[in-house]
């Protein structure tokens, strides 16, 4: 129940927020993505990016191998234990 209320509040807040990006002319410009880091945040981004990438990679490794590690630690393979 709490999650549903939180989702509804998030939808209302998002719908009421003003658009921060200007409109582009033509369909070709709308399909081109533009990614950038503001100049004031570039140093902080460059310093924290390796840590964020490492955390993402560690999470992927654990999620990928979690079941195998759990089975080997608990000595249960395929429910035959």
mmCIF file of N, CA, C and O in Angstrom:
data_model
loop_
_atom_site.group_PDB
_atom_site.id
_atom_site.type_symbol
_atom_site.label_atom_id
_atom_site.label_comp_id
_atom_site.label_asym_id
_atom_site.label_seq_id
_atom_site.Cartn_x
_atom_site.Cartn_y
_atom_site.Cartn_z
ATOM 1 N N UNK A 1 0.820 -1.190 0.000
ATOM 2 C CA UNK A 1 0.000 0.000 0.000
ATOM 3 C C UNK A 1 0.866 1.256 0.000
ATOM 4 O O UNK A 1 0.574 2.215 -0.693
ATOM 5 N N UNK A 2 1.938 1.221 0.811
ATOM 6 C CA UNK A 2 2.831 2.374 0.875
ATOM 7 C C UNK A 2 3.522 2.606 -0.460
ATOM 8 O O UNK A 2 3.679 3.748 -0.894
ATOM 9 N N UNK A 3 3.937 1.520 -1.124
ATOM 10 C CA UNK A 3 4.606 1.639 -2.414
ATOM 11 C C UNK A 3 3.699 2.247 -3.469
ATOM 12 O O UNK A 3 4.143 3.051 -4.299
ATOM 13 N N UNK A 4 2.431 1.866 -3.467
ATOM 14 C CA UNK A 4 1.483 2.414 -4.439
ATOM 15 C C UNK A 4 1.267 3.902 -4.204
ATOM 16 O O UNK A 4 1.230 4.693 -5.153
ATOM 17 N N UNK A 5 1.153 4.293 -2.930
ATOM 18 C CA UNK A 5 0.977 5.711 -2.613
ATOM 19 C C UNK A 5 2.214 6.503 -3.011
ATOM 20 O O UNK A 5 2.104 7.613 -3.552
ATOM 21 N N UNK A 6 3.382 5.933 -2.777
ATOM 22 C CA UNK A 6 4.620 6.607 -3.151
ATOM 23 C C UNK A 6 4.728 6.754 -4.669
ATOM 24 O O UNK A 6 5.157 7.796 -5.172
ATOM 25 N N UNK A 7 4.313 5.734 -5.410
ATOM 26 C CA UNK A 7 4.335 5.799 -6.870
ATOM 27 C C UNK A 7 3.383 6.871 -7.383
ATOM 28 O O UNK A 7 3.719 7.616 -8.315
ATOM 29 N N UNK A 8 2.214 6.970 -6.810
ATOM 30 C CA UNK A 8 1.237 7.984 -7.226
ATOM 31 C C UNK A 8 1.775 9.385 -6.947
ATOM 32 O O UNK A 8 1.664 10.290 -7.785
ATOM 33 N N UNK A 9 2.387 9.562 -5.775
ATOM 34 C CA UNK A 9 2.967 10.865 -5.450
ATOM 35 C C UNK A 9 4.083 11.209 -6.441
ATOM 36 O O UNK A 9 4.177 12.346 -6.919
ATOM 37 N N UNK A 10 4.918 10.232 -6.785
ATOM 38 C CA UNK A 10 6.003 10.474 -7.734
ATOM 39 C C UNK A 10 5.465 10.847 -9.109
ATOM 40 O O UNK A 10 6.020 11.730 -9.780
ATOM 41 N N UNK A 11 4.394 10.199 -9.546
ATOM 42 C CA UNK A 11 3.799 10.513 -10.843
ATOM 43 C C UNK A 11 3.247 11.933 -10.856
ATOM 44 O O UNK A 11 3.445 12.685 -11.818
ATOM 45 N N UNK A 12 2.576 12.335 -9.788
ATOM 46 C CA UNK A 12 1.999 13.680 -9.711
ATOM 47 C C UNK A 12 3.105 14.741 -9.699
ATOM 48 O O UNK A 12 3.029 15.752 -10.410
ATOM 49 N N UNK A 13 4.155 14.497 -8.917
ATOM 50 C CA UNK A 13 5.252 15.460 -8.846
ATOM 51 C C UNK A 13 5.950 15.569 -10.194
ATOM 52 O O UNK A 13 6.289 16.666 -10.650
ATOM 53 N N UNK A 14 6.161 14.444 -10.861
ATOM 54 C CA UNK A 14 6.812 14.463 -12.167
ATOM 55 C C UNK A 14 5.962 15.194 -13.199
ATOM 56 O O UNK A 14 6.472 15.977 -14.004
ATOM 57 N N UNK A 15 4.668 14.957 -13.186
ATOM 58 C CA UNK A 15 3.782 15.621 -14.141
ATOM 59 C C UNK A 15 3.712 17.129 -13.896
ATOM 60 O O UNK A 15 3.558 17.909 -14.841
ATOM 61 N N UNK A 16 3.850 17.547 -12.636
ATOM 62 C CA UNK A 16 3.753 18.973 -12.305
ATOM 63 C C UNK A 16 5.077 19.707 -12.495
ATOM 64 O O UNK A 16 5.100 20.938 -12.507
ATOM 65 N N UNK A 17 6.177 18.988 -12.664
ATOM 66 C CA UNK A 17 7.490 19.622 -12.810
ATOM 67 C C UNK A 17 7.619 20.274 -14.184
ATOM 68 O O UNK A 17 7.181 19.713 -15.184
ATOM 69 N N UNK A 18 8.271 21.434 -14.232
ATOM 70 C CA UNK A 18 8.466 22.078 -15.533
ATOM 71 C C UNK A 18 9.537 21.360 -16.351
ATOM 72 O O UNK A 18 10.452 20.745 -15.796
ATOM 73 N N UNK A 19 9.423 21.445 -17.646
ATOM 74 C CA UNK A 19 10.405 20.833 -18.538
ATOM 75 C C UNK A 19 11.686 21.659 -18.501
ATOM 76 O O UNK A 19 11.657 22.881 -18.566
ATOM 77 N N UNK A 20 12.831 20.973 -18.385
ATOM 78 C CA UNK A 20 14.097 21.691 -18.276
ATOM 79 C C UNK A 20 14.896 21.685 -19.575
ATOM 80 O O UNK A 20 15.923 22.332 -19.657
ATOM 81 N N UNK A 21 14.432 20.969 -20.562
ATOM 82 C CA UNK A 21 15.150 20.859 -21.832
ATOM 83 C C UNK A 21 14.344 21.571 -22.907
ATOM 84 O O UNK A 21 13.138 21.393 -23.016
ATOM 85 N N UNK A 22 15.042 22.361 -23.714
ATOM 86 C CA UNK A 22 14.369 23.071 -24.793
ATOM 87 C C UNK A 22 13.981 22.143 -25.932
ATOM 88 O O UNK A 22 14.593 21.099 -26.138
ATOM 89 N N UNK A 23 12.980 22.528 -26.675
ATOM 90 C CA UNK A 23 12.536 21.721 -27.809
ATOM 91 C C UNK A 23 13.504 21.880 -28.970
ATOM 92 O O UNK A 23 14.083 22.931 -29.178
ATOM 93 N N UNK A 24 13.648 20.811 -29.735
ATOM 94 C CA UNK A 24 14.520 20.828 -30.918
ATOM 95 C C UNK A 24 13.648 20.828 -32.172
ATOM 96 O O UNK A 24 12.573 20.256 -32.194
ATOM 97 N N UNK A 25 14.170 21.434 -33.211
ATOM 98 C CA UNK A 25 13.434 21.501 -34.467
ATOM 99 C C UNK A 25 13.718 20.255 -35.299
ATOM 100 O O UNK A 25 14.854 19.826 -35.419
ATOM 101 N N UNK A 26 12.688 19.697 -35.869
ATOM 102 C CA UNK A 26 12.839 18.572 -36.790
ATOM 103 C C UNK A 26 12.951 17.231 -36.098
ATOM 104 O O UNK A 26 13.346 17.123 -34.946
ATOM 105 N N UNK A 27 12.588 16.197 -36.844
ATOM 106 C CA UNK A 27 12.603 14.858 -36.274
ATOM 107 C C UNK A 27 14.027 14.316 -36.162
ATOM 108 O O UNK A 27 14.353 13.554 -35.264
ATOM 109 N N UNK A 28 14.914 14.719 -37.063
ATOM 110 C CA UNK A 28 16.294 14.234 -37.021
ATOM 111 C C UNK A 28 17.016 14.681 -35.758
ATOM 112 O O UNK A 28 17.736 13.906 -35.132
ATOM 113 N N UNK A 29 16.830 15.923 -35.358
ATOM 114 C CA UNK A 29 17.461 16.418 -34.136
ATOM 115 C C UNK A 29 16.872 15.759 -32.896
ATOM 116 O O UNK A 29 17.568 15.582 -31.902
ATOM 117 N N UNK A 30 15.610 15.416 -32.955
ATOM 118 C CA UNK A 30 14.975 14.799 -31.798
ATOM 119 C C UNK A 30 15.491 13.383 -31.566
ATOM 120 O O UNK A 30 15.464 12.887 -30.451
ATOM 121 N N UNK A 31 15.955 12.718 -32.614
ATOM 122 C CA UNK A 31 16.431 11.345 -32.482
ATOM 123 C C UNK A 31 17.904 11.251 -32.085
ATOM 124 O O UNK A 31 18.374 10.183 -31.727
ATOM 125 N N UNK A 32 18.623 12.356 -32.148
ATOM 126 C CA UNK A 32 20.040 12.359 -31.784
ATOM 127 C C UNK A 32 20.151 12.634 -30.286
ATOM 128 O O UNK A 32 19.663 13.648 -29.788
ATOM 129 N N UNK A 33 20.772 11.697 -29.579
ATOM 130 C CA UNK A 33 20.929 11.896 -28.143
ATOM 131 C C UNK A 33 22.177 12.726 -27.869
ATOM 132 O O UNK A 33 23.194 12.592 -28.549
ATOM 133 N N UNK A 34 22.083 13.560 -26.883
ATOM 134 C CA UNK A 34 23.203 14.406 -26.484
ATOM 135 C C UNK A 34 23.443 14.179 -25.001
ATOM 136 O O UNK A 34 22.578 14.405 -24.173
ATOM 137 N N UNK A 35 24.648 13.719 -24.697
ATOM 138 C CA UNK A 35 25.008 13.446 -23.314
ATOM 139 C C UNK A 35 26.139 14.381 -22.935
ATOM 140 O O UNK A 35 27.099 14.534 -23.687
ATOM 141 N N UNK A 36 26.025 14.976 -21.776
ATOM 142 C CA UNK A 36 27.073 15.884 -21.343
ATOM 143 C C UNK A 36 27.107 16.014 -19.834
ATOM 144 O O UNK A 36 26.120 15.753 -19.146
ATOM 145 N N UNK A 37 28.264 16.395 -19.335
ATOM 146 C CA UNK A 37 28.442 16.655 -17.910
ATOM 147 C C UNK A 37 28.747 18.138 -17.774
ATOM 148 O O UNK A 37 29.663 18.644 -18.431
ATOM 149 N N UNK A 38 28.011 18.857 -16.931
ATOM 150 C CA UNK A 38 28.286 20.281 -16.756
ATOM 151 C C UNK A 38 29.731 20.504 -16.318
ATOM 152 O O UNK A 38 30.309 19.705 -15.587
ATOM 153 N N UNK A 39 30.319 21.598 -16.749
ATOM 154 C CA UNK A 39 31.732 21.844 -16.461
ATOM 155 C C UNK A 39 32.015 21.916 -14.968
ATOM 156 O O UNK A 39 33.083 21.518 -14.520
ATOM 157 N N UNK A 40 31.071 22.398 -14.194
ATOM 158 C CA UNK A 40 31.272 22.486 -12.745
ATOM 159 C C UNK A 40 31.344 21.108 -12.091
ATOM 160 O O UNK A 40 31.942 20.955 -11.030
ATOM 161 N N UNK A 41 30.764 20.093 -12.720
ATOM 162 C CA UNK A 41 30.715 18.762 -12.125
ATOM 163 C C UNK A 41 31.698 17.784 -12.754
ATOM 164 O O UNK A 41 31.763 16.629 -12.335
ATOM 165 N N UNK A 42 32.475 18.215 -13.730
ATOM 166 C CA UNK A 42 33.356 17.290 -14.447
ATOM 167 C C UNK A 42 34.439 16.686 -13.563
ATOM 168 O O UNK A 42 34.746 15.504 -13.665
ATOM 169 N N UNK A 43 35.027 17.462 -12.688
ATOM 170 C CA UNK A 43 36.085 16.940 -11.817
ATOM 171 C C UNK A 43 35.521 15.887 -10.871
ATOM 172 O O UNK A 43 36.095 14.807 -10.717
ATOM 173 N N UNK A 44 34.399 16.194 -10.243
ATOM 174 C CA UNK A 44 33.782 15.237 -9.327
ATOM 175 C C UNK A 44 33.344 13.983 -10.071
ATOM 176 O O UNK A 44 33.501 12.862 -9.569
ATOM 177 N N UNK A 45 32.820 14.155 -11.272
ATOM 178 C CA UNK A 45 32.398 13.005 -12.063
ATOM 179 C C UNK A 45 33.589 12.123 -12.425
ATOM 180 O O UNK A 45 33.522 10.900 -12.318
ATOM 181 N N UNK A 46 34.682 12.731 -12.839
ATOM 182 C CA UNK A 46 35.876 11.971 -13.214
ATOM 183 C C UNK A 46 36.459 11.221 -12.020
ATOM 184 O O UNK A 46 36.991 10.125 -12.165
ATOM 185 N N UNK A 47 36.360 11.798 -10.837
ATOM 186 C CA UNK A 47 36.890 11.137 -9.640
ATOM 187 C C UNK A 47 36.009 9.995 -9.176
ATOM 188 O O UNK A 47 36.508 9.012 -8.630
ATOM 189 N N UNK A 48 34.710 10.113 -9.336
ATOM 190 C CA UNK A 48 33.805 9.087 -8.821
ATOM 191 C C UNK A 48 33.436 8.027 -9.852
ATOM 192 O O UNK A 48 32.941 6.965 -9.482
ATOM 193 N N UNK A 49 33.670 8.288 -11.127
ATOM 194 C CA UNK A 49 33.287 7.334 -12.177
ATOM 195 C C UNK A 49 33.920 5.956 -12.000
ATOM 196 O O UNK A 49 33.222 4.942 -12.124
ATOM 197 N N UNK A 50 35.219 5.825 -11.690
ATOM 198 C CA UNK A 50 35.773 4.476 -11.501
ATOM 199 C C UNK A 50 35.108 3.705 -10.365
ATOM 200 O O UNK A 50 34.874 2.503 -10.475
ATOM 201 N N UNK A 51 34.787 4.391 -9.295
ATOM 202 C CA UNK A 51 34.097 3.728 -8.186
ATOM 203 C C UNK A 51 32.702 3.273 -8.564
ATOM 204 O O UNK A 51 32.263 2.179 -8.187
ATOM 205 N N UNK A 52 31.982 4.120 -9.310
ATOM 206 C CA UNK A 52 30.639 3.735 -9.749
ATOM 207 C C UNK A 52 30.688 2.553 -10.699
ATOM 208 O O UNK A 52 29.870 1.631 -10.608
ATOM 209 N N UNK A 53 31.657 2.559 -11.612
ATOM 210 C CA UNK A 53 31.794 1.446 -12.560
ATOM 211 C C UNK A 53 32.178 0.173 -11.830
ATOM 212 O O UNK A 53 31.645 -0.903 -12.105
ATOM 213 N N UNK A 54 33.099 0.277 -10.869
ATOM 214 C CA UNK A 54 33.497 -0.894 -10.092
ATOM 215 C C UNK A 54 32.349 -1.472 -9.277
ATOM 216 O O UNK A 54 32.189 -2.695 -9.180
ATOM 217 N N UNK A 55 31.540 -0.613 -8.692
ATOM 218 C CA UNK A 55 30.375 -1.076 -7.935
ATOM 219 C C UNK A 55 29.392 -1.784 -8.850
ATOM 220 O O UNK A 55 28.856 -2.843 -8.503
ATOM 221 N N UNK A 56 29.159 -1.224 -10.028
ATOM 222 C CA UNK A 56 28.249 -1.835 -11.001
ATOM 223 C C UNK A 56 28.769 -3.201 -11.430
ATOM 224 O O UNK A 56 28.015 -4.176 -11.527
ATOM 225 N N UNK A 57 30.078 -3.293 -11.674
ATOM 226 C CA UNK A 57 30.652 -4.562 -12.105
ATOM 227 C C UNK A 57 30.601 -5.605 -10.991
ATOM 228 O O UNK A 57 30.318 -6.784 -11.238
ATOM 229 N N UNK A 58 30.864 -5.200 -9.761
ATOM 230 C CA UNK A 58 30.800 -6.134 -8.625
ATOM 231 C C UNK A 58 29.381 -6.648 -8.429
ATOM 232 O O UNK A 58 29.170 -7.835 -8.160
ATOM 233 N N UNK A 59 28.411 -5.754 -8.552
ATOM 234 C CA UNK A 59 27.019 -6.170 -8.412
ATOM 235 C C UNK A 59 26.642 -7.163 -9.503
ATOM 236 O O UNK A 59 25.949 -8.154 -9.240
ATOM 237 N N UNK A 60 27.090 -6.928 -10.720
ATOM 238 C CA UNK A 60 26.814 -7.863 -11.812
ATOM 239 C C UNK A 60 27.435 -9.218 -11.570
ATOM 240 O O UNK A 60 26.837 -10.259 -11.843
ATOM 241 N N UNK A 61 28.660 -9.236 -11.037
ATOM 242 C CA UNK A 61 29.327 -10.501 -10.737
ATOM 243 C C UNK A 61 28.577 -11.272 -9.657
ATOM 244 O O UNK A 61 28.322 -12.474 -9.795
ATOM 245 N N UNK A 62 28.200 -10.588 -8.600
ATOM 246 C CA UNK A 62 27.488 -11.250 -7.507
ATOM 247 C C UNK A 62 26.115 -11.739 -7.965
ATOM 248 O O UNK A 62 25.696 -12.851 -7.640
ATOM 249 N N UNK A 63 25.408 -10.929 -8.734
ATOM 250 C CA UNK A 63 24.097 -11.356 -9.222
ATOM 251 C C UNK A 63 24.219 -12.529 -10.186
ATOM 252 O O UNK A 63 23.367 -13.409 -10.225
ATOM 253 N N UNK A 64 25.288 -12.536 -10.975
ATOM 254 C CA UNK A 64 25.483 -13.620 -11.932
ATOM 255 C C UNK A 64 25.902 -14.920 -11.285
ATOM 256 O O UNK A 64 25.524 -16.009 -11.735
ATOM 257 N N UNK A 65 26.702 -14.839 -10.233
ATOM 258 C CA UNK A 65 27.231 -16.048 -9.607
ATOM 259 C C UNK A 65 26.591 -16.364 -8.257
ATOM 260 O O UNK A 65 26.969 -17.341 -7.624
ATOM 261 N N UNK A 66 25.667 -15.538 -7.815
ATOM 262 C CA UNK A 66 25.082 -15.700 -6.486
ATOM 263 C C UNK A 66 24.490 -17.069 -6.238
ATOM 264 O O UNK A 66 24.715 -17.684 -5.186
ATOM 265 N N UNK A 67 23.738 -17.604 -7.181
ATOM 266 C CA UNK A 67 23.103 -18.908 -6.995
ATOM 267 C C UNK A 67 24.149 -20.010 -6.913
ATOM 268 O O UNK A 67 24.069 -20.899 -6.049
ATOM 269 N N UNK A 68 25.154 -19.963 -7.762
ATOM 270 C CA UNK A 68 26.212 -20.978 -7.741
ATOM 271 C C UNK A 68 26.996 -20.926 -6.440
ATOM 272 O O UNK A 68 27.326 -21.964 -5.862
ATOM 273 N N UNK A 69 27.304 -19.732 -5.985
ATOM 274 C CA UNK A 69 28.038 -19.592 -4.726
ATOM 275 C C UNK A 69 27.189 -20.108 -3.570
ATOM 276 O O UNK A 69 27.679 -20.826 -2.693
ATOM 277 N N UNK A 70 25.922 -19.762 -3.554
ATOM 278 C CA UNK A 70 25.032 -20.240 -2.493
ATOM 279 C C UNK A 70 24.925 -21.747 -2.473
ATOM 280 O O UNK A 70 24.973 -22.370 -1.398
ATOM 281 N N UNK A 71 24.794 -22.360 -3.637
ATOM 282 C CA UNK A 71 24.696 -23.818 -3.689
ATOM 283 C C UNK A 71 25.979 -24.480 -3.211
ATOM 284 O O UNK A 71 25.953 -25.476 -2.512
ATOM 285 N N UNK A 72 27.112 -23.937 -3.604
ATOM 286 C CA UNK A 72 28.373 -24.566 -3.186
ATOM 287 C C UNK A 72 28.625 -24.367 -1.696
ATOM 288 O O UNK A 72 29.151 -25.258 -1.037
ATOM 289 N N UNK A 73 28.230 -23.235 -1.142
ATOM 290 C CA UNK A 73 28.424 -22.996 0.290
ATOM 291 C C UNK A 73 27.503 -23.890 1.107
ATOM 292 O O UNK A 73 27.892 -24.427 2.149
ATOM 293 N N UNK A 74 26.290 -24.076 0.637
ATOM 294 C CA UNK A 74 25.317 -24.885 1.376
ATOM 295 C C UNK A 74 25.360 -26.362 1.003
ATOM 296 O O UNK A 74 24.588 -27.157 1.534
ATOM 297 N N UNK A 75 26.262 -26.745 0.091
ATOM 298 C CA UNK A 75 26.376 -28.134 -0.362
ATOM 299 C C UNK A 75 25.071 -28.696 -0.877
ATOM 300 O O UNK A 75 24.707 -29.831 -0.597
ATOM 301 N N UNK A 76 24.329 -27.877 -1.596
ATOM 302 C CA UNK A 76 23.075 -28.336 -2.174
ATOM 303 C C UNK A 76 23.107 -28.033 -3.664
ATOM 304 O O UNK A 76 23.168 -26.868 -4.070
ATOM 305 N N UNK A 77 23.068 -29.053 -4.470
ATOM 306 C CA UNK A 77 23.117 -28.895 -5.915
ATOM 307 C C UNK A 77 21.818 -29.387 -6.522
ATOM 308 O O UNK A 77 21.483 -30.550 -6.409
ATOM 309 N N UNK A 78 21.074 -28.515 -7.105
ATOM 310 C CA UNK A 78 19.836 -28.885 -7.795
ATOM 311 C C UNK A 78 18.790 -29.496 -6.880
ATOM 312 O O UNK A 78 17.987 -30.306 -7.320
ATOM 313 N N UNK A 79 18.762 -29.109 -5.609
ATOM 314 C CA UNK A 79 17.772 -29.620 -4.675
ATOM 315 C C UNK A 79 18.071 -31.011 -4.139
ATOM 316 O O UNK A 79 17.274 -31.582 -3.423
ATOM 317 N N UNK A 80 19.218 -31.559 -4.477
ATOM 318 C CA UNK A 80 19.582 -32.896 -4.003
ATOM 319 C C UNK A 80 20.589 -32.748 -2.859
ATOM 320 O O UNK A 80 21.783 -32.808 -3.045
ATOM 321 N N UNK A 81 20.131 -32.507 -1.675
ATOM 322 C CA UNK A 81 21.074 -32.263 -0.606
ATOM 323 C C UNK A 81 20.817 -33.075 0.526
ATOM 324 O O UNK A 81 21.033 -33.487 1.476
#
